[in-house]
Amino acid sequence: ADTVYQTGGPFGGFFGLWGSDVSVEQSVAVRFTPIATRELDRIGIWFMSNAGSTYPTVTLELRADSTQGNVSVPSSVVLESWQFSLTTLGWSPVQHWRTSKLRPLLPAGTRHWVVARSTAASGLNAVWNFAATGTSFNAFTASTSPETWQPGGSGAALCIVVQGDLPPNPADLDGDGSVGPADLSALLAAWGTPGPGDLSGDGSVGPADLSALLAA
């Protein structure tokens, strides 16, 4: 998978290990803009914990962008979600990876949000690590309904990596990862039918579909 957004890790910064609490009292979100159009493959987030003997549970959500007034905030549209328990105790950051099953499309240049929520009590909660270097837009909210996000503005970057794969090319009819002679043969074999090769979606394979395949 290709990396479409990435911050630095949590180690080596002037302030040492620090982060934002994710608890019943506070949800945390970070906005990212993919540098290339990809289908989501996985998200990696650095978490540590305020708990010393229990493993806090976190709900992670990929959300679309919205506005609150004139401020960019997470929308209520959840594109995919994951629930999991941390694998670390205390202030020992571990990068937790979540793999996408739905594989939503992340168009280049569009705003998306990753939101972390939890029902863990304060003091027994997950901590989303800040990166040792770099800045990012981030926002915070109390876990109330409806959500009211408080923009964090430009500050410490929440540690995150977003990776994705190229979306499938509809002209790749044989699924070998490349458009070539075999795909052309398949399209011509389906000429005049609604079968494979109807790239234009008009119900029949014809000149428009041939042009689309050759362009690919």
PDB file of C-alpha atoms in Angstrom:
ATOM      1  CA  ALA A   1       0.000   0.000   0.000  1.00  0.00           C
ATOM      2  CA  ASP A   2       1.065   3.599  -0.610  1.00  0.00           C
ATOM      3  CA  THR A   3       1.257   6.144   2.191  1.00  0.00           C
ATOM      4  CA  VAL A   4      -1.120   9.030   1.447  1.00  0.00           C
ATOM      5  CA  TYR A   5      -0.708  10.874   4.761  1.00  0.00           C
ATOM      6  CA  GLN A   6       1.827  10.577   7.553  1.00  0.00           C
ATOM      7  CA  THR A   7       3.080  12.427  10.610  1.00  0.00           C
ATOM      8  CA  GLY A   8       6.201  11.780  12.612  1.00  0.00           C
ATOM      9  CA  GLY A   9       6.354   9.310  15.470  1.00  0.00           C
ATOM     10  CA  PRO A  10       6.077  10.103  19.194  1.00  0.00           C
ATOM     11  CA  PHE A  11       9.719   9.627  20.163  1.00  0.00           C
ATOM     12  CA  GLY A  12      12.534  12.125  20.513  1.00  0.00           C
ATOM     13  CA  GLY A  13      10.607  15.370  20.924  1.00  0.00           C
ATOM     14  CA  PHE A  14      11.443  18.254  23.263  1.00  0.00           C
ATOM     15  CA  PHE A  15       8.398  17.517  25.445  1.00  0.00           C
ATOM     16  CA  GLY A  16       8.986  13.760  25.604  1.00  0.00           C
ATOM     17  CA  LEU A  17       6.006  11.413  25.407  1.00  0.00           C
ATOM     18  CA  TRP A  18       2.707  13.258  25.500  1.00  0.00           C
ATOM     19  CA  GLY A  19      -0.705  13.140  23.893  1.00  0.00           C
ATOM     20  CA  SER A  20      -4.411  13.797  24.058  1.00  0.00           C
ATOM     21  CA  ASP A  21      -6.725  11.791  26.319  1.00  0.00           C
ATOM     22  CA  VAL A  22      -9.411   9.675  24.661  1.00  0.00           C
ATOM     23  CA  SER A  23     -12.008   8.953  27.313  1.00  0.00           C
ATOM     24  CA  VAL A  24     -15.675   9.120  28.220  1.00  0.00           C
ATOM     25  CA  GLU A  25     -15.118  12.834  28.699  1.00  0.00           C
ATOM     26  CA  GLN A  26     -13.322  13.607  25.451  1.00  0.00           C
ATOM     27  CA  SER A  27     -13.177  12.362  21.874  1.00  0.00           C
ATOM     28  CA  VAL A  28     -10.255  13.335  19.669  1.00  0.00           C
ATOM     29  CA  ALA A  29      -9.987  13.821  15.917  1.00  0.00           C
ATOM     30  CA  VAL A  30      -7.387  14.675  13.321  1.00  0.00           C
ATOM     31  CA  ARG A  31      -7.983  15.880   9.778  1.00  0.00           C
ATOM     32  CA  PHE A  32      -5.948  14.595   6.852  1.00  0.00           C
ATOM     33  CA  THR A  33      -5.887  15.252   3.117  1.00  0.00           C
ATOM     34  CA  PRO A  34      -4.657  12.372   0.900  1.00  0.00           C
ATOM     35  CA  ILE A  35      -1.848  13.303  -1.481  1.00  0.00           C
ATOM     36  CA  ALA A  36      -3.082  10.736  -4.036  1.00  0.00           C
ATOM     37  CA  THR A  37      -6.368   9.009  -4.814  1.00  0.00           C
ATOM     38  CA  ARG A  38      -6.378   5.594  -3.170  1.00  0.00           C
ATOM     39  CA  GLU A  39      -8.715   3.046  -1.623  1.00  0.00           C
ATOM     40  CA  LEU A  40      -8.110   2.906   2.113  1.00  0.00           C
ATOM     41  CA  ASP A  41      -5.941  -0.051   3.106  1.00  0.00           C
ATOM     42  CA  ARG A  42      -5.092   0.652   6.738  1.00  0.00           C
ATOM     43  CA  ILE A  43      -4.626   3.332   9.365  1.00  0.00           C
ATOM     44  CA  GLY A  44      -1.868   3.327  11.979  1.00  0.00           C
ATOM     45  CA  ILE A  45      -2.175   5.382  15.170  1.00  0.00           C
ATOM     46  CA  TRP A  46       0.226   5.661  18.082  1.00  0.00           C
ATOM     47  CA  PHE A  47      -1.478   5.122  21.422  1.00  0.00           C
ATOM     48  CA  MET A  48      -0.215   4.881  24.958  1.00  0.00           C
ATOM     49  CA  SER A  49      -2.346   4.520  28.085  1.00  0.00           C
ATOM     50  CA  ASN A  50      -3.029   6.135  31.429  1.00  0.00           C
ATOM     51  CA  ALA A  51      -4.048   2.704  32.725  1.00  0.00           C
ATOM     52  CA  GLY A  52      -1.500   0.489  34.406  1.00  0.00           C
ATOM     53  CA  SER A  53      -3.401  -2.795  34.607  1.00  0.00           C
ATOM     54  CA  THR A  54      -6.355  -2.634  32.184  1.00  0.00           C
ATOM     55  CA  TYR A  55      -6.383  -2.239  28.422  1.00  0.00           C
ATOM     56  CA  PRO A  56      -8.670   0.625  27.356  1.00  0.00           C
ATOM     57  CA  THR A  57     -11.054   0.035  24.460  1.00  0.00           C
ATOM     58  CA  VAL A  58     -11.121   2.588  21.645  1.00  0.00           C
ATOM     59  CA  THR A  59     -13.568   3.130  18.795  1.00  0.00           C
ATOM     60  CA  LEU A  60     -11.797   4.519  15.747  1.00  0.00           C
ATOM     61  CA  GLU A  61     -13.826   6.070  12.929  1.00  0.00           C
ATOM     62  CA  LEU A  62     -13.027   7.345   9.455  1.00  0.00           C
ATOM     63  CA  ARG A  63     -15.386  10.244   8.792  1.00  0.00           C
ATOM     64  CA  ALA A  64     -16.149  12.674   6.012  1.00  0.00           C
ATOM     65  CA  ASP A  65     -15.546  16.406   6.395  1.00  0.00           C
ATOM     66  CA  SER A  66     -18.176  18.932   7.421  1.00  0.00           C
ATOM     67  CA  THR A  67     -18.337  22.511   8.662  1.00  0.00           C
ATOM     68  CA  GLN A  68     -19.387  23.977  11.956  1.00  0.00           C
ATOM     69  CA  GLY A  69     -19.948  27.631  11.243  1.00  0.00           C
ATOM     70  CA  ASN A  70     -17.011  28.238   8.923  1.00  0.00           C
ATOM     71  CA  VAL A  71     -14.698  25.721  10.606  1.00  0.00           C
ATOM     72  CA  SER A  72     -13.790  22.326   9.149  1.00  0.00           C
ATOM     73  CA  VAL A  73     -14.881  19.565  11.568  1.00  0.00           C
ATOM     74  CA  PRO A  74     -15.702  15.839  11.411  1.00  0.00           C
ATOM     75  CA  SER A  75     -19.119  15.144   9.959  1.00  0.00           C
ATOM     76  CA  SER A  76     -21.590  12.599  11.343  1.00  0.00           C
ATOM     77  CA  VAL A  77     -20.996  10.428   8.256  1.00  0.00           C
ATOM     78  CA  VAL A  78     -18.894   7.423   9.329  1.00  0.00           C
ATOM     79  CA  LEU A  79     -17.199   5.776   6.352  1.00  0.00           C
ATOM     80  CA  GLU A  80     -15.757   2.927   8.404  1.00  0.00           C
ATOM     81  CA  SER A  81     -15.217   2.114  12.073  1.00  0.00           C
ATOM     82  CA  TRP A  82     -13.130  -0.223  14.213  1.00  0.00           C
ATOM     83  CA  GLN A  83     -13.354  -1.126  17.905  1.00  0.00           C
ATOM     84  CA  PHE A  84     -10.347  -2.601  19.652  1.00  0.00           C
ATOM     85  CA  SER A  85      -8.425  -2.727  22.918  1.00  0.00           C
ATOM     86  CA  LEU A  86      -4.991  -1.199  23.276  1.00  0.00           C
ATOM     87  CA  THR A  87      -2.044  -3.562  23.442  1.00  0.00           C
ATOM     88  CA  THR A  88       0.019  -1.370  25.748  1.00  0.00           C
ATOM     89  CA  LEU A  89      -0.063  -0.313  29.384  1.00  0.00           C
ATOM     90  CA  GLY A  90       1.274   2.952  30.748  1.00  0.00           C
ATOM     91  CA  TRP A  91       3.287   5.438  28.766  1.00  0.00           C
ATOM     92  CA  SER A  92       4.815   3.004  26.306  1.00  0.00           C
ATOM     93  CA  PRO A  93       3.527   4.060  22.867  1.00  0.00           C
ATOM     94  CA  VAL A  94       2.540   1.318  20.426  1.00  0.00           C
ATOM     95  CA  GLN A  95       1.431   1.853  16.847  1.00  0.00           C
ATOM     96  CA  HIS A  96      -2.000   0.259  16.475  1.00  0.00           C
ATOM     97  CA  TRP A  97      -2.953  -0.655  12.895  1.00  0.00           C
ATOM     98  CA  ARG A  98      -6.542  -1.019  11.713  1.00  0.00           C
ATOM     99  CA  THR A  99      -7.138  -2.694   8.335  1.00  0.00           C
ATOM    100  CA  SER A 100     -10.019  -1.582   6.145  1.00  0.00           C
ATOM    101  CA  LYS A 101     -12.668  -4.060   5.049  1.00  0.00           C
ATOM    102  CA  LEU A 102     -14.912  -1.541   3.275  1.00  0.00           C
ATOM    103  CA  ARG A 103     -12.020   0.131   1.419  1.00  0.00           C
ATOM    104  CA  PRO A 104     -13.641   3.558   0.963  1.00  0.00           C
ATOM    105  CA  LEU A 105     -12.178   5.755  -1.748  1.00  0.00           C
ATOM    106  CA  LEU A 106      -9.981   8.623  -0.549  1.00  0.00           C
ATOM    107  CA  PRO A 107      -9.815  11.129  -3.432  1.00  0.00           C
ATOM    108  CA  ALA A 108      -6.674  13.253  -3.534  1.00  0.00           C
ATOM    109  CA  GLY A 109      -7.133  16.701  -2.022  1.00  0.00           C
ATOM    110  CA  THR A 110     -10.334  15.886  -0.108  1.00  0.00           C
ATOM    111  CA  ARG A 111     -10.584  16.345   3.632  1.00  0.00           C
ATOM    112  CA  HIS A 112     -11.168  13.324   5.836  1.00  0.00           C
ATOM    113  CA  TRP A 113     -11.121  12.813   9.574  1.00  0.00           C
ATOM    114  CA  VAL A 114     -10.039  10.049  11.912  1.00  0.00           C
ATOM    115  CA  VAL A 115     -11.976  10.180  15.181  1.00  0.00           C
ATOM    116  CA  ALA A 116     -11.117   8.274  18.370  1.00  0.00           C
ATOM    117  CA  ARG A 117     -13.806   7.707  21.014  1.00  0.00           C
ATOM    118  CA  SER A 118     -13.893   5.671  24.212  1.00  0.00           C
ATOM    119  CA  THR A 119     -16.090   4.874  27.202  1.00  0.00           C
ATOM    120  CA  ALA A 120     -13.042   4.458  29.441  1.00  0.00           C
ATOM    121  CA  ALA A 121     -12.975   6.590  32.577  1.00  0.00           C
ATOM    122  CA  SER A 122     -10.403   9.346  32.951  1.00  0.00           C
ATOM    123  CA  GLY A 123      -7.215   7.940  34.420  1.00  0.00           C
ATOM    124  CA  LEU A 124      -7.879   4.557  32.793  1.00  0.00           C
ATOM    125  CA  ASN A 125      -8.033   5.862  29.263  1.00  0.00           C
ATOM    126  CA  ALA A 126      -6.120   5.684  25.999  1.00  0.00           C
ATOM    127  CA  VAL A 127      -3.815   8.561  25.065  1.00  0.00           C
ATOM    128  CA  TRP A 128      -3.405   9.458  21.382  1.00  0.00           C
ATOM    129  CA  ASN A 129       0.250  10.436  21.061  1.00  0.00           C
ATOM    130  CA  PHE A 130       1.425  13.740  19.683  1.00  0.00           C
ATOM    131  CA  ALA A 131       4.235  13.553  17.146  1.00  0.00           C
ATOM    132  CA  ALA A 132       7.707  14.562  18.285  1.00  0.00           C
ATOM    133  CA  THR A 133       7.957  17.000  15.355  1.00  0.00           C
ATOM    134  CA  GLY A 134       5.531  18.666  12.964  1.00  0.00           C
ATOM    135  CA  THR A 135       2.179  20.389  13.248  1.00  0.00           C
ATOM    136  CA  SER A 136      -1.314  19.486  12.131  1.00  0.00           C
ATOM    137  CA  PHE A 137      -4.929  20.590  12.413  1.00  0.00           C
ATOM    138  CA  ASN A 138      -6.713  18.795  15.229  1.00  0.00           C
ATOM    139  CA  ALA A 139      -9.946  19.117  17.182  1.00  0.00           C
ATOM    140  CA  PHE A 140     -11.407  17.990  20.485  1.00  0.00           C
ATOM    141  CA  THR A 141     -14.889  17.487  21.921  1.00  0.00           C
ATOM    142  CA  ALA A 142     -16.663  16.278  25.015  1.00  0.00           C
ATOM    143  CA  SER A 143     -18.440  12.991  24.387  1.00  0.00           C
ATOM    144  CA  THR A 144     -21.925  14.471  24.338  1.00  0.00           C
ATOM    145  CA  SER A 145     -24.760  14.339  21.844  1.00  0.00           C
ATOM    146  CA  PRO A 146     -24.820  16.225  19.617  1.00  0.00           C
ATOM    147  CA  GLU A 147     -21.093  16.603  19.189  1.00  0.00           C
ATOM    148  CA  THR A 148     -19.666  20.100  19.405  1.00  0.00           C
ATOM    149  CA  TRP A 149     -16.114  20.165  18.159  1.00  0.00           C
ATOM    150  CA  GLN A 150     -13.621  22.630  19.586  1.00  0.00           C
ATOM    151  CA  PRO A 151     -10.957  23.346  16.949  1.00  0.00           C
ATOM    152  CA  GLY A 152      -7.410  22.942  18.134  1.00  0.00           C
ATOM    153  CA  GLY A 153      -6.013  25.020  15.293  1.00  0.00           C
ATOM    154  CA  SER A 154      -2.375  24.521  14.404  1.00  0.00           C
ATOM    155  CA  GLY A 155      -0.599  22.649  17.147  1.00  0.00           C
ATOM    156  CA  ALA A 156       1.110  19.365  17.851  1.00  0.00           C
ATOM    157  CA  ALA A 157       0.393  16.695  15.263  1.00  0.00           C
ATOM    158  CA  LEU A 158      -1.490  13.602  16.380  1.00  0.00           C
ATOM    159  CA  CYS A 159       0.572  10.587  15.277  1.00  0.00           C
ATOM    160  CA  ILE A 160      -1.076   8.868  12.323  1.00  0.00           C
ATOM    161  CA  VAL A 161      -0.286   7.041   9.084  1.00  0.00           C
ATOM    162  CA  VAL A 162      -2.893   6.466   6.356  1.00  0.00           C
ATOM    163  CA  GLN A 163      -2.149   3.953   3.599  1.00  0.00           C
ATOM    164  CA  GLY A 164      -4.113   2.964   0.524  1.00  0.00           C
ATOM    165  CA  ASP A 165      -4.067   1.050  -2.749  1.00  0.00           C
ATOM    166  CA  LEU A 166      -4.854   2.191  -6.258  1.00  0.00           C
ATOM    167  CA  PRO A 167      -8.565   1.720  -6.999  1.00  0.00           C
ATOM    168  CA  PRO A 168      -9.260  -1.014  -9.552  1.00  0.00           C
ATOM    169  CA  ASN A 169      -9.303   0.119 -13.176  1.00  0.00           C
ATOM    170  CA  PRO A 170     -12.661  -0.838 -14.747  1.00  0.00           C
ATOM    171  CA  ALA A 171     -10.868  -1.275 -18.094  1.00  0.00           C
ATOM    172  CA  ASP A 172      -8.723  -4.046 -16.595  1.00  0.00           C
ATOM    173  CA  LEU A 173     -11.270  -6.679 -17.650  1.00  0.00           C
ATOM    174  CA  ASP A 174      -9.092  -9.706 -16.907  1.00  0.00           C
ATOM    175  CA  GLY A 175      -8.004  -8.360 -13.497  1.00  0.00           C
ATOM    176  CA  ASP A 176      -4.277  -8.803 -14.034  1.00  0.00           C
ATOM    177  CA  GLY A 177      -3.498  -5.285 -12.827  1.00  0.00           C
ATOM    178  CA  SER A 178      -2.809  -3.793 -16.257  1.00  0.00           C
ATOM    179  CA  VAL A 179      -4.867  -2.806 -19.301  1.00  0.00           C
ATOM    180  CA  GLY A 180      -3.567  -4.564 -22.399  1.00  0.00           C
ATOM    181  CA  PRO A 181      -4.291  -6.872 -25.351  1.00  0.00           C
ATOM    182  CA  ALA A 182      -6.190  -9.447 -23.289  1.00  0.00           C
ATOM    183  CA  ASP A 183      -8.619  -6.763 -22.132  1.00  0.00           C
ATOM    184  CA  LEU A 184      -9.083  -5.546 -25.697  1.00  0.00           C
ATOM    185  CA  SER A 185      -9.883  -9.093 -26.806  1.00  0.00           C
ATOM    186  CA  ALA A 186     -12.433  -9.472 -24.006  1.00  0.00           C
ATOM    187  CA  LEU A 187     -14.115  -6.200 -24.968  1.00  0.00           C
ATOM    188  CA  LEU A 188     -14.310  -7.128 -28.660  1.00  0.00           C
ATOM    189  CA  ALA A 189     -15.712 -10.559 -27.793  1.00  0.00           C
ATOM    190  CA  ALA A 190     -18.526  -8.817 -25.888  1.00  0.00           C
ATOM    191  CA  TRP A 191     -19.229  -6.253 -28.656  1.00  0.00           C
ATOM    192  CA  GLY A 192     -22.885  -5.327 -28.896  1.00  0.00           C
ATOM    193  CA  THR A 193     -23.818  -7.102 -25.662  1.00  0.00           C
ATOM    194  CA  PRO A 194     -24.328  -5.794 -22.090  1.00  0.00           C
ATOM    195  CA  GLY A 195     -21.522  -8.048 -20.947  1.00  0.00           C
ATOM    196  CA  PRO A 196     -18.025  -7.299 -19.637  1.00  0.00           C
ATOM    197  CA  GLY A 197     -16.567  -4.240 -21.280  1.00  0.00           C
ATOM    198  CA  ASP A 198     -19.540  -1.896 -20.906  1.00  0.00           C
ATOM    199  CA  LEU A 199     -17.298   0.786 -19.449  1.00  0.00           C
ATOM    200  CA  SER A 200     -19.664   3.648 -20.298  1.00  0.00           C
ATOM    201  CA  GLY A 201     -22.598   2.003 -18.531  1.00  0.00           C
ATOM    202  CA  ASP A 202     -24.967   2.568 -21.449  1.00  0.00           C
ATOM    203  CA  GLY A 203     -26.068  -1.080 -21.529  1.00  0.00           C
ATOM    204  CA  SER A 204     -24.069  -2.224 -24.551  1.00  0.00           C
ATOM    205  CA  VAL A 205     -20.396  -2.651 -25.456  1.00  0.00           C
ATOM    206  CA  GLY A 206     -19.566  -0.316 -28.342  1.00  0.00           C
ATOM    207  CA  PRO A 207     -17.294   2.448 -29.674  1.00  0.00           C
ATOM    208  CA  ALA A 208     -17.447   4.537 -26.495  1.00  0.00           C
ATOM    209  CA  ASP A 209     -16.202   1.584 -24.461  1.00  0.00           C
ATOM    210  CA  LEU A 210     -13.438   0.870 -26.957  1.00  0.00           C
ATOM    211  CA  SER A 211     -12.274   4.487 -26.678  1.00  0.00           C
ATOM    212  CA  ALA A 212     -12.283   4.278 -22.869  1.00  0.00           C
ATOM    213  CA  LEU A 213     -10.246   1.064 -22.903  1.00  0.00           C
ATOM    214  CA  LEU A 214      -7.681   2.462 -25.346  1.00  0.00           C
ATOM    215  CA  ALA A 215      -7.349   5.610 -23.223  1.00  0.00           C
ATOM    216  CA  ALA A 216      -6.550   3.383 -20.241  1.00  0.00           C
TER     217      ALA A 216
END
